[in-house]
mmCIF file of C-alpha atoms in Angstrom:
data_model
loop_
_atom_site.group_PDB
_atom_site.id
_atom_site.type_symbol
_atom_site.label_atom_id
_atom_site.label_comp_id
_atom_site.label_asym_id
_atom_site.label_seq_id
_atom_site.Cartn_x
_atom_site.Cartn_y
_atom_site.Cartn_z
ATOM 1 C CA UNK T 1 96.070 104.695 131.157
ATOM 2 C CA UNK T 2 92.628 103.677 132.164
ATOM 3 C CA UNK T 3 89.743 105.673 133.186
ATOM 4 C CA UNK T 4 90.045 106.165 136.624
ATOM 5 C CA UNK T 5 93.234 107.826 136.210
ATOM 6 C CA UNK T 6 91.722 110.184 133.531
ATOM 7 C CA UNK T 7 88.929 110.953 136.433
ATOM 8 C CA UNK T 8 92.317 111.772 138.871
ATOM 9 C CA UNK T 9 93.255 113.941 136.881
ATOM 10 C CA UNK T 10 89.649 115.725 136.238
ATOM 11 C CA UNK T 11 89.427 115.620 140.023
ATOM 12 C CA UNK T 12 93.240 116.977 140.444
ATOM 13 C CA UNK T 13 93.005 119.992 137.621
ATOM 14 C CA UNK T 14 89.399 120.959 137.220
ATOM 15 C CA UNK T 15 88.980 120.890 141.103
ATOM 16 C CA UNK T 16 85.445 121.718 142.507
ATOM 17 C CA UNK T 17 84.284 117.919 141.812
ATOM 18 C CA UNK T 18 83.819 115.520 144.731
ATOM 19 C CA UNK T 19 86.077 111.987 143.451
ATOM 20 C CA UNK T 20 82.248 110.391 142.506
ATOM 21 C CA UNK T 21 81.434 113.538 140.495
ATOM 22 C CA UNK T 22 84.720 113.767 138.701
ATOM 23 C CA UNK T 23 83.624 110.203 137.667
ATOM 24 C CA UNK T 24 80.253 110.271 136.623
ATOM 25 C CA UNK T 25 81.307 113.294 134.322
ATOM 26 C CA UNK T 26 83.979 111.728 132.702
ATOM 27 C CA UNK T 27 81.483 108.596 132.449
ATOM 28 C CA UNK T 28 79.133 111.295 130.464
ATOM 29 C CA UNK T 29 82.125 112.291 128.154
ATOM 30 C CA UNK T 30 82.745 108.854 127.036
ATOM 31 C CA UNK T 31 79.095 107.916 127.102
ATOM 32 C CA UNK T 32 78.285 111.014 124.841
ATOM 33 C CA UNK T 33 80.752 110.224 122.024
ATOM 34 C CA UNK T 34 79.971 107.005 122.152
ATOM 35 C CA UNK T 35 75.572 107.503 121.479
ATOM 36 C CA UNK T 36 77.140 110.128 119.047
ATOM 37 C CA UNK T 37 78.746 107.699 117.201
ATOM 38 C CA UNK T 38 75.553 105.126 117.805
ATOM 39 C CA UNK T 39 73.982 107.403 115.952
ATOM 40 C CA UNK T 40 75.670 107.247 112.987
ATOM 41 C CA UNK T 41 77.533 110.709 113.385
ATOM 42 C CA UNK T 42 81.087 111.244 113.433
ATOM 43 C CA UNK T 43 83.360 112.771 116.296
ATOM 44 C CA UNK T 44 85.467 115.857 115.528
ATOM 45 C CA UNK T 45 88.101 116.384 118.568
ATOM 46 C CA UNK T 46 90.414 119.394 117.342
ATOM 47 C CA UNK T 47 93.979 118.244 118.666
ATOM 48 C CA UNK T 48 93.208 114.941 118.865
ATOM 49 C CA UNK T 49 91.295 113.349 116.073
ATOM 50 C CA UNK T 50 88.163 112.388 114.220
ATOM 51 C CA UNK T 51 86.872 109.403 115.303
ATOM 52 C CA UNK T 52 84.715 108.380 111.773
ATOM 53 C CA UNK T 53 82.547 105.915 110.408
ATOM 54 C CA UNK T 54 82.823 104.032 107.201
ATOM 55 C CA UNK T 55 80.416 101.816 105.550
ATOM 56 C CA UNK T 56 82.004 98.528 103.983
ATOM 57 C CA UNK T 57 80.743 96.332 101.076
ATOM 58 C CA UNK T 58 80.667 92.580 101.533
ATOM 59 C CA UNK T 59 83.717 90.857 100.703
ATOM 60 C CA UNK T 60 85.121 87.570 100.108
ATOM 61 C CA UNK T 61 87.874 87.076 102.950
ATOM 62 C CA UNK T 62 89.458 84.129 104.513
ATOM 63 C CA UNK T 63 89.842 83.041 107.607
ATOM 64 C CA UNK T 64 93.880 84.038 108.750
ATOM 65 C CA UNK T 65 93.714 81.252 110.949
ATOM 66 C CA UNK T 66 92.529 78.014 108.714
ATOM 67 C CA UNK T 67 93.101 79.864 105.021
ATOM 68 C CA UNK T 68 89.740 78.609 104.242
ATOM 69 C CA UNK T 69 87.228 81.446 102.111
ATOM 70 C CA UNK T 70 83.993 83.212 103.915
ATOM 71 C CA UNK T 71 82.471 85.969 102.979
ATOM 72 C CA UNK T 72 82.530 89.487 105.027
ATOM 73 C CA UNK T 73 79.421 90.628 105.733
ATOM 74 C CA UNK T 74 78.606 93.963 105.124
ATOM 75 C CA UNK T 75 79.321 96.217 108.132
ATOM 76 C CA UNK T 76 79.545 99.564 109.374
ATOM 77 C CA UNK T 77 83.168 100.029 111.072
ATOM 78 C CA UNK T 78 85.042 102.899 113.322
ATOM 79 C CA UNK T 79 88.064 104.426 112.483
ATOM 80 C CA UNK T 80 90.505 106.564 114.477
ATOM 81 C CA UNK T 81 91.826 109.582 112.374
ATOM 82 C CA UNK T 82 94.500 110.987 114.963
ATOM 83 C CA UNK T 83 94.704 114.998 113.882
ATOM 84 C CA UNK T 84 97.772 116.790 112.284
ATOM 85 C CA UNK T 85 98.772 117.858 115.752
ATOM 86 C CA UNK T 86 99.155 114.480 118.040
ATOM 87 C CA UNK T 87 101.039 113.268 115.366
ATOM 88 C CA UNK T 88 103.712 116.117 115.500
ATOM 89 C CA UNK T 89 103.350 116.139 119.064
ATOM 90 C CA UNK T 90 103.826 112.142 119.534
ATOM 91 C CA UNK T 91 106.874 112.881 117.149
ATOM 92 C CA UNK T 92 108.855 116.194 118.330
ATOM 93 C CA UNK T 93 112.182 115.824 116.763
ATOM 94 C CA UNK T 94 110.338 115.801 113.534
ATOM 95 C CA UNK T 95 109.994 118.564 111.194
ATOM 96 C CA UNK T 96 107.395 120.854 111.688
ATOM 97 C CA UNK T 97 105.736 120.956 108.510
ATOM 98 C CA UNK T 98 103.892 117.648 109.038
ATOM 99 C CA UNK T 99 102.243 119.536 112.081
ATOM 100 C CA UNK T 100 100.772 122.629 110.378
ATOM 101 C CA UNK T 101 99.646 120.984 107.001
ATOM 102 C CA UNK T 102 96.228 119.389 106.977
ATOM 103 C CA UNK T 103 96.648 117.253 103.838
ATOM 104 C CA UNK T 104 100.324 116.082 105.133
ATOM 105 C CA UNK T 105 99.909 112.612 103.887
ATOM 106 C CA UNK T 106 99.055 114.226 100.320
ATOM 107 C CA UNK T 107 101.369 117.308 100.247
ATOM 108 C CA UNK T 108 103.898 116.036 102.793
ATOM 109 C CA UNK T 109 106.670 115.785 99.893
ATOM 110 C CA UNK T 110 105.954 119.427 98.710
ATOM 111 C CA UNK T 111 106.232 120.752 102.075
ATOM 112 C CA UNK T 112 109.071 118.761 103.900
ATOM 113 C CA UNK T 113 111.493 119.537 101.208
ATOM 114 C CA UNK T 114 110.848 123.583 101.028
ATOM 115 C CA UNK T 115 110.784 123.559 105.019
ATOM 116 C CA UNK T 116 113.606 121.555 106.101
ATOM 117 C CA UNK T 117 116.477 123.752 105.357
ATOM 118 C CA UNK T 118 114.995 126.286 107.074
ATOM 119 C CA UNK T 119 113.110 125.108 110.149
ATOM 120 C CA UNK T 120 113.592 124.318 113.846
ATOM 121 C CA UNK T 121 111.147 121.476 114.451
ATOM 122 C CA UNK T 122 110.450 120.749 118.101
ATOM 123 C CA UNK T 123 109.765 124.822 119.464
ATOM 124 C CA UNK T 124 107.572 125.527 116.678
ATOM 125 C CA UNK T 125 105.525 121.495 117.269
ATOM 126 C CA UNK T 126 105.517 121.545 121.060
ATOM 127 C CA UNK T 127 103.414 124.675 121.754
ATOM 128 C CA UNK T 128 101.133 124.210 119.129
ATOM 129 C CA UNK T 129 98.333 122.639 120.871
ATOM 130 C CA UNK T 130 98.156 125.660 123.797
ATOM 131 C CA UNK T 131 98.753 128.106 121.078
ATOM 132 C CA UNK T 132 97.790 126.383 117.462
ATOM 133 C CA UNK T 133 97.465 130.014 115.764
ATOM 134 C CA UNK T 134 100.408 131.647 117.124
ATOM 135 C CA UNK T 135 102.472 128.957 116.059
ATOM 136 C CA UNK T 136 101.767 127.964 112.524
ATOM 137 C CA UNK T 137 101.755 132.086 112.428
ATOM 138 C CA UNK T 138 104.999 132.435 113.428
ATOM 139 C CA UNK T 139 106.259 129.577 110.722
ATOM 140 C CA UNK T 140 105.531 130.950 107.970
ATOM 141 C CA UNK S 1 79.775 116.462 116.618
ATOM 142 C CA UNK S 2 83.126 118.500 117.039
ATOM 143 C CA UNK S 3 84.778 118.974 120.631
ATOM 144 C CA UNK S 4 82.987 122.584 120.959
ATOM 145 C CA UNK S 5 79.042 120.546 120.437
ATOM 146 C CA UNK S 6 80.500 117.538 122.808
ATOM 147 C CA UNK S 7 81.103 120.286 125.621
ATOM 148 C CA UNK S 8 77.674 121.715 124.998
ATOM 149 C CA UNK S 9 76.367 118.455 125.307
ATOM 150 C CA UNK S 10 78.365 117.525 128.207
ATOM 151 C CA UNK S 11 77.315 120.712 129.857
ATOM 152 C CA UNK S 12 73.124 120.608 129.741
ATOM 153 C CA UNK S 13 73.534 116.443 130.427
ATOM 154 C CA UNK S 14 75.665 117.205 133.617
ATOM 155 C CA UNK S 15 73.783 120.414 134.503
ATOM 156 C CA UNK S 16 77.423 122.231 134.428
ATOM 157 C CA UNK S 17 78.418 125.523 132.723
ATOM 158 C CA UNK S 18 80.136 125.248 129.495
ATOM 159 C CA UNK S 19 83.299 126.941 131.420
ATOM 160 C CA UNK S 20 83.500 123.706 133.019
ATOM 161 C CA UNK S 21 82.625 121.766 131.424
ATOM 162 C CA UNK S 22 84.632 122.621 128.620
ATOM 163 C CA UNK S 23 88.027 122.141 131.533
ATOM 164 C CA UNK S 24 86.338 118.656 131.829
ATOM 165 C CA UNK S 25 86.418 117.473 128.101
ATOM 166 C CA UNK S 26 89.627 119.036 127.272
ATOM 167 C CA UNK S 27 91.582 117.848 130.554
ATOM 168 C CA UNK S 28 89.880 114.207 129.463
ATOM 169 C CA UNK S 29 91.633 114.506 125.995
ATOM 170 C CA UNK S 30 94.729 116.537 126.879
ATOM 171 C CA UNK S 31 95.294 113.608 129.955
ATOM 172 C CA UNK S 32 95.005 110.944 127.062
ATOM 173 C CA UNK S 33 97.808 113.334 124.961
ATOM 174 C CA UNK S 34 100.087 112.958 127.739
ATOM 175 C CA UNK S 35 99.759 109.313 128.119
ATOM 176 C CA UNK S 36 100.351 108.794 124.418
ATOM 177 C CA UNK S 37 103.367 111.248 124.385
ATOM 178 C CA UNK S 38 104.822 108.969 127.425
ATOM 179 C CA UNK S 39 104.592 106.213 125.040
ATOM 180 C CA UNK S 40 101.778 104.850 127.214
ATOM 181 C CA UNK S 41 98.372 103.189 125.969
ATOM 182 C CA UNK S 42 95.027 103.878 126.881
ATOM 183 C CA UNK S 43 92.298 101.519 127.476
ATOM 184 C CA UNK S 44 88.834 102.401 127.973
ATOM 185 C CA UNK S 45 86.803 99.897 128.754
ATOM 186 C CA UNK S 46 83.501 99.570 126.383
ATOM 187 C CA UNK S 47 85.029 101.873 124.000
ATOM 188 C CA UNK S 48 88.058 101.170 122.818
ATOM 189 C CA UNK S 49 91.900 101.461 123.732
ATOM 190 C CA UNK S 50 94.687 103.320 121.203
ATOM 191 C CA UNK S 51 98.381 102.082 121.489
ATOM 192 C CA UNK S 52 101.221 104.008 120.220
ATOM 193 C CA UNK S 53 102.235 102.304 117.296
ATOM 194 C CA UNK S 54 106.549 102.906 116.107
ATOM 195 C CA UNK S 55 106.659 102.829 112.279
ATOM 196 C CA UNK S 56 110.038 101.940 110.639
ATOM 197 C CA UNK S 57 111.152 104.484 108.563
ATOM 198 C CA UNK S 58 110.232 104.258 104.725
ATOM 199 C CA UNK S 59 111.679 105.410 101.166
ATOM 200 C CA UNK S 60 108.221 106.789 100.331
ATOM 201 C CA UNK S 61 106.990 109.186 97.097
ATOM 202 C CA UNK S 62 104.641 112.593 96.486
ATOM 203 C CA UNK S 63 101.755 111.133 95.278
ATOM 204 C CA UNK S 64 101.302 113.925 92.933
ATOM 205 C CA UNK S 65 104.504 114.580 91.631
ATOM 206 C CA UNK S 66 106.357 111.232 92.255
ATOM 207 C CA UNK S 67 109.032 112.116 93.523
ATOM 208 C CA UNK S 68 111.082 110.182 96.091
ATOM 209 C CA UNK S 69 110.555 111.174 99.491
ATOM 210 C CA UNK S 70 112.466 109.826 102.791
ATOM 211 C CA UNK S 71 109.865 109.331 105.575
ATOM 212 C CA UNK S 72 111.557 109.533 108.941
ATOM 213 C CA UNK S 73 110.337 106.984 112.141
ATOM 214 C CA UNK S 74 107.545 107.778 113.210
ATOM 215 C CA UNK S 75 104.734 106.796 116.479
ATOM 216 C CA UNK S 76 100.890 106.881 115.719
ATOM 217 C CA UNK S 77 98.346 106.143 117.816
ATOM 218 C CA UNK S 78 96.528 103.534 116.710
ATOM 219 C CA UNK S 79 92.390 102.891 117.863
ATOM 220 C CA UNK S 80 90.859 99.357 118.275
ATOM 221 C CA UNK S 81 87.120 99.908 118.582
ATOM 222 C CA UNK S 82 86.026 97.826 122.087
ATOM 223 C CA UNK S 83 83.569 95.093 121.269
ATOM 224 C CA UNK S 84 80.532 97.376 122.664
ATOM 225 C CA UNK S 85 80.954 100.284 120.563
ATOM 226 C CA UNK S 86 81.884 98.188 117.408
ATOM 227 C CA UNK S 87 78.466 96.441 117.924
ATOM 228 C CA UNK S 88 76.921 99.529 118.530
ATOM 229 C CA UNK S 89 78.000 101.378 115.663
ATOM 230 C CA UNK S 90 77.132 98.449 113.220
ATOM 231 C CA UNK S 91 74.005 98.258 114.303
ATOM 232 C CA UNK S 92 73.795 102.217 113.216
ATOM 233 C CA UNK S 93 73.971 101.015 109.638
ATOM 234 C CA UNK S 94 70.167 101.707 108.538
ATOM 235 C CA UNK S 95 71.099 105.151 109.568
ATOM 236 C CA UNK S 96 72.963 107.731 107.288
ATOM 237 C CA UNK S 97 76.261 108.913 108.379
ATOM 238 C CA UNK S 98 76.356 112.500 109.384
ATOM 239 C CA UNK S 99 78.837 114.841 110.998
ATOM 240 C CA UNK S 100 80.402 117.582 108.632
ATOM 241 C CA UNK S 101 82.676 116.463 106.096
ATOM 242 C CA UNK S 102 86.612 117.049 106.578
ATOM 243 C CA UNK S 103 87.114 119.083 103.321
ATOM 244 C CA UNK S 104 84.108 121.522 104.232
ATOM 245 C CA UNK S 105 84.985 124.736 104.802
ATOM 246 C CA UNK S 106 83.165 125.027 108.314
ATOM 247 C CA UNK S 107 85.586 124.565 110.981
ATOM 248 C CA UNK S 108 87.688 127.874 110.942
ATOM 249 C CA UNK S 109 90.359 126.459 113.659
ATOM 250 C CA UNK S 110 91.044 123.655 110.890
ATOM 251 C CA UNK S 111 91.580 125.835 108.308
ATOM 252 C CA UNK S 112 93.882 128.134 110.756
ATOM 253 C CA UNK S 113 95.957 125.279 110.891
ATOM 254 C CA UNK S 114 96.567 125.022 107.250
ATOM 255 C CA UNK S 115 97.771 128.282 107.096
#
């Protein structure tokens, strides 16, 4: 997917835009996040992700290519934090419990093993991003 | 800045209302959803592109109590930064990170999904 077909579909759903307006304001989305981030602050997206920033040390690394030793500057990097939800969404015949914890990777043990027996996965996982409360509601 | 300040923003920068412009920034994100779910990739160009990444499944452990755990196959998404907005987000570094943290208590909608 590139950007022109995420303007289609702007132009397609929201409707009211001309095809050079749906453009420019998905240029602004983009463009917005990205002097957000510029600025040193992070991006919370709920459904999606956080896109966050980490500061790294200088390190001694080597070169994957040659094997030789260099040093890693210091840098400032971006990182891509996809949210609870894509994940269950990108994986539907999974169990739901991944979906509706927020510490998954730290709890995920706990909670897959006291919700297997009794959950059905995908209804519960595909709604949830229309209707996040509702479901994790009706889970538990 | 969560999705809620990015509409605001969106909306006084385009001149829109926040009704639409709040249809603009979710249809951008839901769009990308449905292009991940198809197993496709985006690319954006000057910001970055995110694959969808299959992991093999994995005889993993709880952290906290040890205990074996089977992790099943799974797909990520995975983000590689474009070459503009890596170099503009290094060049951030004199400047403190901000943004609220993830354990902070703010965001209600996050903690509605703990429940």
């Amino acid at each position: 997917m590139t950007k022109s077909e995420i303007v289609a579909a702007v132009y397609e759903r929201v409707g009211g835009f001309s095809k050079k307006e749906a453009a420019d304001i998905v240029e602004l989305v983009f463009e917005t996040v990205k002097e957000t981030l510029g600025r040193g602050e992070k991006i919370k997206i709920s459904g999606f992700g956080n896109f966050v920033l980490r500061d790294k040390r200088q390190r001694r690394g080597r070169n994957p290519q040659t094997g030789e030793p260099l040093t890693i500057t210091e840098r400032r990097v971006l990182t891509f934090k996809p949210s609870q939800i894509l994940k269950s969404e990108l994986n539907p015949h999974e169990d739901g419990a991944e979906g509706m914890d927020g510490h998954a990777d730290r709890d995920s043990g706990v909670d897959l093993a006291a919700a297997a027996p009794s959950s059905h996965s995908s209804p519960a996982v595909v709604p949830a991003r229309s209707g996040r409360n509702d479901a994790s509601h009706a889970r538990r | 800045m969560t999705k809620s300040e990015l509409i605001d923003a969106v909306a006084a920068r385009g001149e829109l209302t926040k009704a639409r412009a709040e249809l603009v920034v979710s249809c951008v994100f839901d769009s990308m959803i449905e292009a991940m779910k198809a197993g496709e990739g985006i690319e954006i160009r000057g910001f970055g592109s995110i694959s969808v990444r299959p992991y093999r499944p994995y005889a993993g452990r709880n952290p906290r109590t040890g205990q074996p755990v089977d992790v099943p196959a799974k797909r990520l998404p995975f983000f590689k930064v474009g070459k503009e907005l890596r170099e503009l987000v290094n060049s951030s570094r004199h400047l403190a990170i901000t943004g609220d943290d993830d354990d902070t208590p703010r965001s209600s909608k996050r903690n509605g999904d703990k429940r």
